[in-house]
Short mmCIF file of C-alpha atoms and ligand atoms in Angstrom, two decimals:
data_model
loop_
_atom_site.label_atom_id
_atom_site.label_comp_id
_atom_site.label_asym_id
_atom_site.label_seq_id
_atom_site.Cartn_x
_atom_site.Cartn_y
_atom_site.Cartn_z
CA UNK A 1 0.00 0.00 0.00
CA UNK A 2 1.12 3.10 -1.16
CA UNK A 3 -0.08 6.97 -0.48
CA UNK A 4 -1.92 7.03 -3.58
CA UNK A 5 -2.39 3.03 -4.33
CA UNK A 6 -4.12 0.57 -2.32
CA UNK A 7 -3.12 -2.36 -3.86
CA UNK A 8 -0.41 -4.94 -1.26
CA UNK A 9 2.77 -5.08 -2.73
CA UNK A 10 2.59 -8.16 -4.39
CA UNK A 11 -0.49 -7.21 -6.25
CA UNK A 12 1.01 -5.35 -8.93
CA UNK A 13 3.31 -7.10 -11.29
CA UNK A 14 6.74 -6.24 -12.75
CA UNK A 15 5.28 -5.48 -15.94
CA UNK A 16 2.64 -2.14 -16.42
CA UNK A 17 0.57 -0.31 -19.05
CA UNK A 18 -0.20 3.36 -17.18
CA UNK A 19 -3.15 4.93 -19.32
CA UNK A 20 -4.06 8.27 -18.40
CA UNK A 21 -7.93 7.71 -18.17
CA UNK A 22 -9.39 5.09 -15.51
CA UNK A 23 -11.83 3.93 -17.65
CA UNK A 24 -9.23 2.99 -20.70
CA UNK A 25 -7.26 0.98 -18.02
CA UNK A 26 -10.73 -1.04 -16.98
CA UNK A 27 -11.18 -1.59 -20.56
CA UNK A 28 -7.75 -3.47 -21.32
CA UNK A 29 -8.24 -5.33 -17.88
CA UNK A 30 -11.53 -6.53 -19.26
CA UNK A 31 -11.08 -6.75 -22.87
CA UNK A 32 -7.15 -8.26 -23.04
CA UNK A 33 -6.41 -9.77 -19.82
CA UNK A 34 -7.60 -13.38 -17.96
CA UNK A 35 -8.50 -13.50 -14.78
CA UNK A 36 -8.06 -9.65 -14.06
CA UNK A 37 -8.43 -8.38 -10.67
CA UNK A 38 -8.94 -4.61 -9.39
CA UNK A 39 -6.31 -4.00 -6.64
CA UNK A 40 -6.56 -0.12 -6.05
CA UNK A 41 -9.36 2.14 -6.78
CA UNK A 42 -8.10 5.03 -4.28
CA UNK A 43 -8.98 8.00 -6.12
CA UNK A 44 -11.00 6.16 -8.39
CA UNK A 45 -7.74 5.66 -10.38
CA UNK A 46 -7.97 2.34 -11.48
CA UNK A 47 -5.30 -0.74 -10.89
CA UNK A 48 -5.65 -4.07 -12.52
CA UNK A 49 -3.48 -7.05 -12.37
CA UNK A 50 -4.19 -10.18 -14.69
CA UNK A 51 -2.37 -12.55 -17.33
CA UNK A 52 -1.94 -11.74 -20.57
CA UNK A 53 -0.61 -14.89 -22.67
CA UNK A 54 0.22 -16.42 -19.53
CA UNK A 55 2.40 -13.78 -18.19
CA UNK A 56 1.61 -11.24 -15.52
CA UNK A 57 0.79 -7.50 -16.43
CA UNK A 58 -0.63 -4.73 -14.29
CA UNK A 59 -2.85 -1.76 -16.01
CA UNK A 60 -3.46 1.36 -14.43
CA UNK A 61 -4.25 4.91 -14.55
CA UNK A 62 -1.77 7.50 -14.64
CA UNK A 63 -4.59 10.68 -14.57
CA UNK A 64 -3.31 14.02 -16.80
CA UNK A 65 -0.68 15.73 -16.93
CA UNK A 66 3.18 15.54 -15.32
CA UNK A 67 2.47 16.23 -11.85
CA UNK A 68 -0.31 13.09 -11.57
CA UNK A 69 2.01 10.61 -13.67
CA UNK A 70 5.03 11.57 -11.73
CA UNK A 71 3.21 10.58 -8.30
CA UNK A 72 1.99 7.36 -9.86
CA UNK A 73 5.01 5.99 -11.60
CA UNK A 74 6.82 7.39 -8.16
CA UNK A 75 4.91 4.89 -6.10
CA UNK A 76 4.83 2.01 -8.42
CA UNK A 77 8.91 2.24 -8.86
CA UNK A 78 9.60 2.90 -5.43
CA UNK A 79 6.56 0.88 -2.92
CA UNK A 80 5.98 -2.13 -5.37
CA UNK A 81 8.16 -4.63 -7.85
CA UNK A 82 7.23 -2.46 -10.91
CA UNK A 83 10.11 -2.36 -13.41
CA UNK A 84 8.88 -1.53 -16.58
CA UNK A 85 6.12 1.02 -17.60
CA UNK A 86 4.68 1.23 -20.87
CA UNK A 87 2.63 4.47 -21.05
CA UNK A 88 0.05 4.67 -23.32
CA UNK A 89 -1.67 7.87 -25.17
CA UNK A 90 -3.04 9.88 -27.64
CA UNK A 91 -0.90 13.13 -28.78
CA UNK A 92 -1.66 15.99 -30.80
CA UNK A 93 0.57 15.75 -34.10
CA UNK A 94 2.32 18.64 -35.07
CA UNK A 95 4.33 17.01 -37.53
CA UNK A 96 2.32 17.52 -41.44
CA UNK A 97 2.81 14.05 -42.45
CA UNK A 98 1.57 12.31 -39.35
CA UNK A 99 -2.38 10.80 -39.78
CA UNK A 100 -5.10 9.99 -37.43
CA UNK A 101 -4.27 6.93 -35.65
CA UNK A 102 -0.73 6.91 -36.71
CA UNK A 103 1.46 5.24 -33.30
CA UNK A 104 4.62 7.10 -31.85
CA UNK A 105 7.20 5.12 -30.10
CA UNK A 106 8.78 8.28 -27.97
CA UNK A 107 12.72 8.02 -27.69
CA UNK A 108 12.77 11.55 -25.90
CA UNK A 109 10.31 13.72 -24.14
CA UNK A 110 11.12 17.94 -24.40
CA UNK A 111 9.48 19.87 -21.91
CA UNK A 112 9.30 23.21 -20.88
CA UNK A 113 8.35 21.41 -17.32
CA UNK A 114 9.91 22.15 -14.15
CA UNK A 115 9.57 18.61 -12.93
CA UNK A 116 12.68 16.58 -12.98
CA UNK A 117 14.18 19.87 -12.07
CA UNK A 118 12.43 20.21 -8.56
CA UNK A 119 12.16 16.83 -8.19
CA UNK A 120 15.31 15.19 -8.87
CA UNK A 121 18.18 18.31 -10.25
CA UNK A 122 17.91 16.96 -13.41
CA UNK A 123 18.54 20.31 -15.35
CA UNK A 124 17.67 19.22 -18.90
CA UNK A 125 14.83 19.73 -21.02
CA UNK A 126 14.67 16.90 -22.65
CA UNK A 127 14.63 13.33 -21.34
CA UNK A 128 15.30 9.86 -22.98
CA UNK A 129 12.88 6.98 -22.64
CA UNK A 130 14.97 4.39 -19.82
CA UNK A 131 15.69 1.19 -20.50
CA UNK A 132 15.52 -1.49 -23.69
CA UNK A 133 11.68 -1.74 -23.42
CA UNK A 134 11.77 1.66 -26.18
CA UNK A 135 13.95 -1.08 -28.74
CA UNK A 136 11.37 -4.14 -27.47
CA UNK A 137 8.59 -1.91 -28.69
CA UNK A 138 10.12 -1.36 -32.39
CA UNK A 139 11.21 -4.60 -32.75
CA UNK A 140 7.62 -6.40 -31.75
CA UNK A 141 6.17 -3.99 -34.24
CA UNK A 142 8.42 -5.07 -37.00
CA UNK A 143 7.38 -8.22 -36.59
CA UNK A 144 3.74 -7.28 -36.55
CA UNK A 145 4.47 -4.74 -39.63
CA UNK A 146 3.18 -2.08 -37.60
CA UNK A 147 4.10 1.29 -38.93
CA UNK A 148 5.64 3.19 -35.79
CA UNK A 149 7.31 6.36 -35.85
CA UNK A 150 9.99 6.82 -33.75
CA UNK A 151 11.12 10.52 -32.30
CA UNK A 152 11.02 13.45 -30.00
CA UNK A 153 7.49 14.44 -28.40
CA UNK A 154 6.60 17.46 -26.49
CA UNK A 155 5.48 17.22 -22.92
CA UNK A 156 3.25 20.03 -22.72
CA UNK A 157 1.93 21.18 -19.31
CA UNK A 158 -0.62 23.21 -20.67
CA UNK A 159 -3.66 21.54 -22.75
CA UNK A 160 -5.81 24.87 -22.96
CA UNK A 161 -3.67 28.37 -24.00
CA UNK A 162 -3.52 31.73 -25.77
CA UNK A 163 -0.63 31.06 -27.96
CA UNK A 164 0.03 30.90 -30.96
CA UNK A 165 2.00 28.80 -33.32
CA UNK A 166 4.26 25.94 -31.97
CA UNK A 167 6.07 26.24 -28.98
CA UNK A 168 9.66 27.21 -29.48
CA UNK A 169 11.20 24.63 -27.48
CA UNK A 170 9.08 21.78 -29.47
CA UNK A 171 10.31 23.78 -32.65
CA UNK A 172 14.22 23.53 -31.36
CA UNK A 173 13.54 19.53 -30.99
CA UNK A 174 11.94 18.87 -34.22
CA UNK A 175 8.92 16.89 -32.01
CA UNK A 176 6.86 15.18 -34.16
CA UNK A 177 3.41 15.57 -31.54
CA UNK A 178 2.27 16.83 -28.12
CA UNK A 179 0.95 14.89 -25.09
CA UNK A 180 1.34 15.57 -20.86
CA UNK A 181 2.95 12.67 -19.23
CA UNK A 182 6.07 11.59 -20.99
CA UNK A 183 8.72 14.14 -19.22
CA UNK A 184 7.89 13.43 -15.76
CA UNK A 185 8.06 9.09 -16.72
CA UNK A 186 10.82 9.27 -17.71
CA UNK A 187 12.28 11.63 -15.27
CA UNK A 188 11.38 9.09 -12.43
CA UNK A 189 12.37 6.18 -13.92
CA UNK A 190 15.85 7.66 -14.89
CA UNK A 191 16.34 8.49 -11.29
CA UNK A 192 14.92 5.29 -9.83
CA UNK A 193 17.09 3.35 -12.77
CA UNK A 194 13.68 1.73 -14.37
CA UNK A 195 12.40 1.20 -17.78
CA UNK A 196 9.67 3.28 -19.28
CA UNK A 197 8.47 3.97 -22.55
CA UNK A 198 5.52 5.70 -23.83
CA UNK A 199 3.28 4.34 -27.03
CA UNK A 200 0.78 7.48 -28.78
CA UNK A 201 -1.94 7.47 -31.18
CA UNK A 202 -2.48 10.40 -33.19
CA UNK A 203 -5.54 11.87 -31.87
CA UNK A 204 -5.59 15.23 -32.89
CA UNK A 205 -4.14 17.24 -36.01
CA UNK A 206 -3.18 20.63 -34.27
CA UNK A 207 -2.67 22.53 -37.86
CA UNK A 208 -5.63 20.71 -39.76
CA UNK A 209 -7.75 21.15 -36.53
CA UNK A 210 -8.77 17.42 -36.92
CA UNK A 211 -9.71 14.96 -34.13
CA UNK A 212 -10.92 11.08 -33.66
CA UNK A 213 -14.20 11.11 -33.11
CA UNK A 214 -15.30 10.41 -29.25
CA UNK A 215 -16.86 6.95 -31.07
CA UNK A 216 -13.50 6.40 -33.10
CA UNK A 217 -11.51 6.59 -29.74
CA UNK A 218 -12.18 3.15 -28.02
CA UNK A 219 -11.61 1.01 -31.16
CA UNK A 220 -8.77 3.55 -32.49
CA UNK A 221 -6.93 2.38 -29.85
CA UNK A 222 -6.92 -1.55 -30.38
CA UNK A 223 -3.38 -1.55 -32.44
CA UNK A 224 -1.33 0.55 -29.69
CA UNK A 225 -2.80 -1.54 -26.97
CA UNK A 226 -1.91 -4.58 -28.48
CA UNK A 227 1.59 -3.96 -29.57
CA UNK A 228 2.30 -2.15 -25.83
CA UNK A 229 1.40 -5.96 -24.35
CA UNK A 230 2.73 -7.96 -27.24
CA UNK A 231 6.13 -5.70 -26.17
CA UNK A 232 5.81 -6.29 -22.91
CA UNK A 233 5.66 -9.84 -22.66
CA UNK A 234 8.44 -10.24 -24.58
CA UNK A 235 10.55 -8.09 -22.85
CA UNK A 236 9.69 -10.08 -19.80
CA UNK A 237 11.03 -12.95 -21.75
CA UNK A 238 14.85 -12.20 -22.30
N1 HPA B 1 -2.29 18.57 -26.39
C1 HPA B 1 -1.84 17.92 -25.33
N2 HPA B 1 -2.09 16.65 -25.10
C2 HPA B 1 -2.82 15.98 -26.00
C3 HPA B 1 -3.32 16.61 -27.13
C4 HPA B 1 -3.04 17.97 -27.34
O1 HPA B 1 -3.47 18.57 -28.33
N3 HPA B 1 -4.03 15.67 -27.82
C5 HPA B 1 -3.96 14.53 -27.12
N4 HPA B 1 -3.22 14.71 -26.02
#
């Protein structure tokens, strides 16, 4: 039992998806894994533990945003067995040539954050993902032929704001898209020395002002689900 997680220690496995919504993490534990069980709802953030292909995987919620990931993946790293987490999103491209639906395997996360600053002195802006889990991922989805791209994402900590254009710092990086969580994963895991990674469906277009449909959204994000626990697995085979 953690601060923010109920489940006992041994109740969460080495292995964990972190979605940002609750709901999308009840979802996989229903849809994808046998014999799932709920062992934390504190907060009503939601922690599953189950088999997928005969191996033991977590799924939980990560909530929005640096500052909720960062106490999440803190506690899982730290107060249970958790090694690896695979984070999984949606971003908003900013790239032209990236599609609705297209999947982002993030190597780095640039961020104008403050958070592995306060939290740990790390003084950089951008952070790598930890760990071979990032080189599991694109090898499982060669396999699959799964188009992935591969690159730099903004970390934004704003979702709603008056500017306008790209943000310079995501400009300087060349990030292909824009999401919340990344910076502050990998932030923690680099200082606890754990593996993370973080999977993204293209949700949004920023310059074509495109979205997926609210409808789209569940089934939209089948193929990233399945790769982030077909990667798993077999990075808790070597
Ligand atoms: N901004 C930040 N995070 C996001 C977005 C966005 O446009 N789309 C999906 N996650």
């Amino acid at each position: 039992m953690s601060i923010h997680i109920s489940a006992r220690p041994e109740e969460i496995a080495p292995l964990m998806l972190l979605s940002g919504d609750p709901l999308r993490a009840k979802f996989i534990a229903k849809e994808f894994l046998s014999a799932a069980r709920l062992v934390s709802e504190t907060r009503n953030c939601l922690f599953y533990t189950g088999q997928y292909k005969g191996k033991n995987i977590s799924v939980g919620a990560s909530g929005m945003g640096c500052p909720s990931i960062g106490i999440y993946s803190y506690e899982l790293y730290t107060e249970y067995q958790v090694d690896t987490i695979i984070r999984i999103g949606t971003c908003g491209a900013y790239h032209q040539e990236l599609q609705l639906f297209d999947l982002i395997n993030v190597k780095e996360a640039v961020s104008e954050s403050t958070f592995a600053l306060h939290a740990w002195g790390i003084k950089e802006s951008v952070i790598g993902c930890q760990g071979k889990i990032y080189d599991t991922i694109n090898s499982v989805a060669t396999v699959q032929e799964r188009m992935l791209h591969c690159g730099a994402i903004h970390s934004s900590d704003v979702f709603y704001s008056n500017q306008a254009g790209f943000p310079p710092l995501a400009l300087q990086h060349d990030c292909l898209a824009v999401e919340m969580e990344s910076f502050a994963l990998f932030a923690n895991a680099q200082h606890c020395q754990k593996n993370a990674a973080c999977l993204l469906t293209v949700s949004d277009l920023i310059a074509a002002k495109k979205k997926i449909s609210p409808e789209q959204r569940e089934k939209a994000l089948l193929p990233m689900i399945q790769l982030a626990l077909d990667a798993s697995i077999s990075e808790a085979a070597v």
